Amino acid sequence: MKRYYDKYLTLVNKENKIDDDFEYNLINVYSEYKKSYILVDKEAYINYILLKNKLKKMNIIIDIESAYRTHEYQKKLYDRLVKEKSVEYANKYIAKPYYSEHETGLAIDISILKNNKYYIEHELLNLDELKIIHKVMYKYGFILRYPKNKEHITKYNYEPWHIRYVGKFAKNMYERNLTLEEFLYLYLKK
């Protein structure tokens, strides 16, 4: 994992694993979608709630579908996909353990409640609400981590449900249409 002066710029991707001494600040929060408690980074969650409240005023209801994952849970997800599909398929669509942003607590997969049904992952692709969410979330410190037409940089397909907390850096990334990798390279020369 590459470290920078701000924890919220931590780069975890297919080439950069999370360090064993990563400083977690996880809190237990309730997910209405899951009907259970999940862990998420405290600052990310505080800002997620601000985003959620703003969207609610716009008649858009979001919830957390997934957030923090242990290394063991990430391994189970990866191994299951290898078994169901193939190693090649799994490597394309899911991070190996220690290489997932979810293991930082800074990544949130959102769901959208519409017509009394929660939409998740690929079900979100055609919802107009998603475009609105993507246009306002930077104001609360979130970026779309795996945007369209940036797969060659992120090494992941477009995932409109996967948002990442980067704090005060989100506005700069949003306005310049930069991925986390691009931002770090251009602005921090790393």
Coordinates of C-alpha atoms in Angstrom, one line a residue:
M1 CA 0.0 0.0 0.0
K2 CA 1.2 3.5 -0.8
R3 CA 1.1 5.9 2.1
Y4 CA 0.5 9.6 1.8
Y5 CA 0.3 12.4 4.3
D6 CA -3.5 11.8 4.6
K7 CA -5.0 8.5 5.5
Y8 CA -7.9 9.2 3.1
L9 CA -5.6 9.0 0.2
T10 CA -4.5 5.5 1.0
L11 CA -4.2 3.6 -2.3
V12 CA -5.3 0.0 -2.2
N13 CA -5.8 -1.6 -5.6
K14 CA -4.6 -4.6 -7.6
E15 CA -0.9 -3.6 -7.2
N16 CA -1.1 -2.0 -3.7
K17 CA -2.1 -4.1 -0.7
I18 CA -3.3 -2.8 2.6
D19 CA -0.6 -2.8 5.3
D20 CA -1.0 -4.8 8.5
D21 CA -0.6 -1.6 10.5
F22 CA -3.3 0.4 8.7
E23 CA -4.9 2.7 11.2
Y24 CA -8.6 1.8 11.4
N25 CA -11.3 4.0 13.0
L26 CA -14.3 1.7 12.4
I27 CA -17.7 2.2 13.9
N28 CA -20.7 -0.2 13.9
V29 CA -23.6 1.2 12.0
Y30 CA -27.0 -0.2 11.0
S31 CA -27.8 -0.9 7.4
E32 CA -31.5 -0.9 6.7
Y33 CA -30.8 -2.8 3.4
K34 CA -29.0 -5.6 5.2
K35 CA -31.1 -5.5 8.4
S36 CA -27.9 -5.8 10.3
Y37 CA -24.9 -3.9 11.6
I38 CA -21.8 -3.3 9.5
L39 CA -18.5 -1.6 10.1
V40 CA -17.4 1.6 8.3
D41 CA -14.7 4.2 8.9
K42 CA -16.1 6.8 11.3
E43 CA -15.3 10.0 9.3
A44 CA -16.5 8.3 6.1
Y45 CA -19.8 7.4 7.8
I46 CA -20.3 10.9 9.3
N47 CA -20.0 12.3 5.8
Y48 CA -22.1 9.5 4.3
I49 CA -24.9 10.5 6.6
L50 CA -24.7 14.1 5.4
L51 CA -24.8 12.9 1.8
K52 CA -27.7 10.6 2.6
N53 CA -29.7 13.4 4.2
K54 CA -29.0 15.7 1.3
L55 CA -30.2 13.1 -1.1
K56 CA -33.3 12.4 1.0
K57 CA -34.3 16.0 0.5
M58 CA -34.1 15.3 -3.2
N59 CA -36.3 12.2 -2.8
I60 CA -33.5 9.8 -3.2
I61 CA -33.0 7.2 -0.5
I62 CA -29.7 5.4 -0.3
D63 CA -28.3 2.8 2.1
I64 CA -25.1 0.9 2.6
E65 CA -25.1 -2.5 0.9
S66 CA -21.5 -3.2 1.8
A67 CA -18.6 -1.4 3.6
Y68 CA -15.7 -2.8 5.6
R69 CA -14.7 -6.4 5.0
T70 CA -12.2 -8.5 6.9
H71 CA -9.3 -10.1 5.0
E72 CA -10.9 -13.4 5.7
Y73 CA -14.3 -12.4 4.3
Q74 CA -12.6 -10.9 1.2
K75 CA -10.9 -14.2 0.7
K76 CA -14.2 -16.1 0.9
L77 CA -15.7 -13.8 -1.7
Y78 CA -12.7 -14.2 -4.0
D79 CA -12.5 -18.0 -3.5
R80 CA -16.2 -18.4 -4.2
L81 CA -15.9 -16.5 -7.5
V82 CA -12.9 -18.6 -8.5
K83 CA -14.9 -21.7 -7.8
E84 CA -18.0 -20.5 -9.6
K85 CA -16.3 -18.9 -12.6
S86 CA -12.5 -19.1 -12.9
V87 CA -9.3 -17.5 -11.6
E88 CA -9.2 -15.2 -14.6
Y89 CA -12.8 -14.1 -14.1
A90 CA -12.3 -13.5 -10.4
N91 CA -9.1 -11.5 -10.9
K92 CA -11.1 -9.2 -13.3
Y93 CA -14.1 -8.6 -11.0
I94 CA -13.0 -8.9 -7.4
A95 CA -10.0 -7.9 -5.4
K96 CA -7.8 -10.5 -3.7
P97 CA -7.6 -10.4 0.1
Y98 CA -5.4 -7.5 1.3
Y99 CA -6.0 -5.7 -2.1
S100 CA -9.6 -4.5 -1.6
E101 CA -10.6 -1.0 -0.6
H102 CA -13.4 -2.5 1.4
E103 CA -10.7 -3.7 3.8
T104 CA -9.9 -0.1 4.8
G105 CA -13.5 0.8 5.8
L106 CA -13.3 3.8 3.4
A107 CA -15.3 2.1 0.5
I108 CA -19.1 1.9 0.5
D109 CA -21.3 0.1 -1.9
I110 CA -24.5 1.9 -2.0
S111 CA -28.1 0.7 -2.6
I112 CA -31.0 2.8 -3.7
L113 CA -34.5 2.4 -2.4
K114 CA -37.1 3.0 -5.1
N115 CA -40.7 1.8 -5.1
N116 CA -40.2 -0.2 -1.9
K117 CA -37.3 -2.2 -3.4
Y118 CA -33.6 -1.9 -2.8
Y119 CA -31.5 -1.8 -6.0
I120 CA -27.9 -2.9 -5.7
E121 CA -24.9 -3.2 -8.0
H122 CA -25.8 -3.8 -11.6
E123 CA -29.5 -3.2 -10.9
L124 CA -28.5 0.5 -10.4
L125 CA -27.2 1.0 -13.9
N126 CA -30.3 2.5 -15.4
L127 CA -31.6 4.4 -12.5
D128 CA -31.6 8.2 -13.0
E129 CA -31.0 8.7 -9.3
L130 CA -27.5 7.3 -9.7
K131 CA -26.5 10.3 -11.9
I132 CA -27.7 12.7 -9.3
I133 CA -25.8 10.9 -6.6
H134 CA -22.6 11.0 -8.6
K135 CA -23.0 14.8 -9.1
V136 CA -23.4 15.7 -5.4
M137 CA -21.3 13.1 -3.5
Y138 CA -18.0 14.9 -3.9
K139 CA -19.4 17.7 -1.7
Y140 CA -19.3 15.1 1.1
G141 CA -15.9 13.8 0.4
F142 CA -16.8 10.8 -1.9
I143 CA -15.6 9.9 -5.4
L144 CA -16.8 7.3 -7.8
R145 CA -13.9 4.9 -7.4
Y146 CA -14.3 2.9 -10.6
P147 CA -15.7 5.2 -13.3
K148 CA -16.5 4.5 -16.9
N149 CA -13.7 4.8 -19.4
K150 CA -11.1 4.6 -16.7
E151 CA -10.8 0.8 -16.5
H152 CA -7.3 0.9 -18.0
I153 CA -6.2 3.0 -14.9
T154 CA -8.2 1.4 -12.1
K155 CA -8.1 -2.1 -13.5
Y156 CA -11.7 -2.6 -12.6
N157 CA -14.9 -2.3 -14.6
Y158 CA -17.3 0.5 -14.1
E159 CA -18.9 0.1 -10.7
P160 CA -21.4 3.0 -10.1
W161 CA -22.3 1.7 -6.7
H162 CA -18.8 1.7 -5.3
I163 CA -18.0 5.1 -3.7
R164 CA -14.8 5.9 -1.8
Y165 CA -14.2 8.4 0.9
V166 CA -11.2 10.7 0.2
G167 CA -12.3 13.7 2.2
K168 CA -11.3 17.1 1.2
F169 CA -9.6 15.8 -2.0
A170 CA -12.9 14.7 -3.6
K171 CA -13.8 18.1 -5.1
N172 CA -10.4 18.3 -6.9
M173 CA -10.8 14.8 -8.3
Y174 CA -14.4 15.3 -9.3
E175 CA -13.8 18.7 -11.1
R176 CA -10.8 17.2 -13.0
N177 CA -12.4 13.8 -13.6
L178 CA -9.5 12.0 -12.0
T179 CA -9.3 8.6 -10.4
L180 CA -7.5 8.2 -7.2
E181 CA -4.5 6.8 -9.1
E182 CA -4.4 9.8 -11.4
F183 CA -4.8 12.3 -8.6
L184 CA -1.9 10.7 -6.6
Y185 CA 0.3 10.6 -9.7
L186 CA -0.4 14.1 -10.9
Y187 CA -0.5 16.0 -7.6
L188 CA 1.7 14.0 -5.4
K189 CA 4.1 12.6 -8.0
K190 CA 4.0 9.1 -6.5

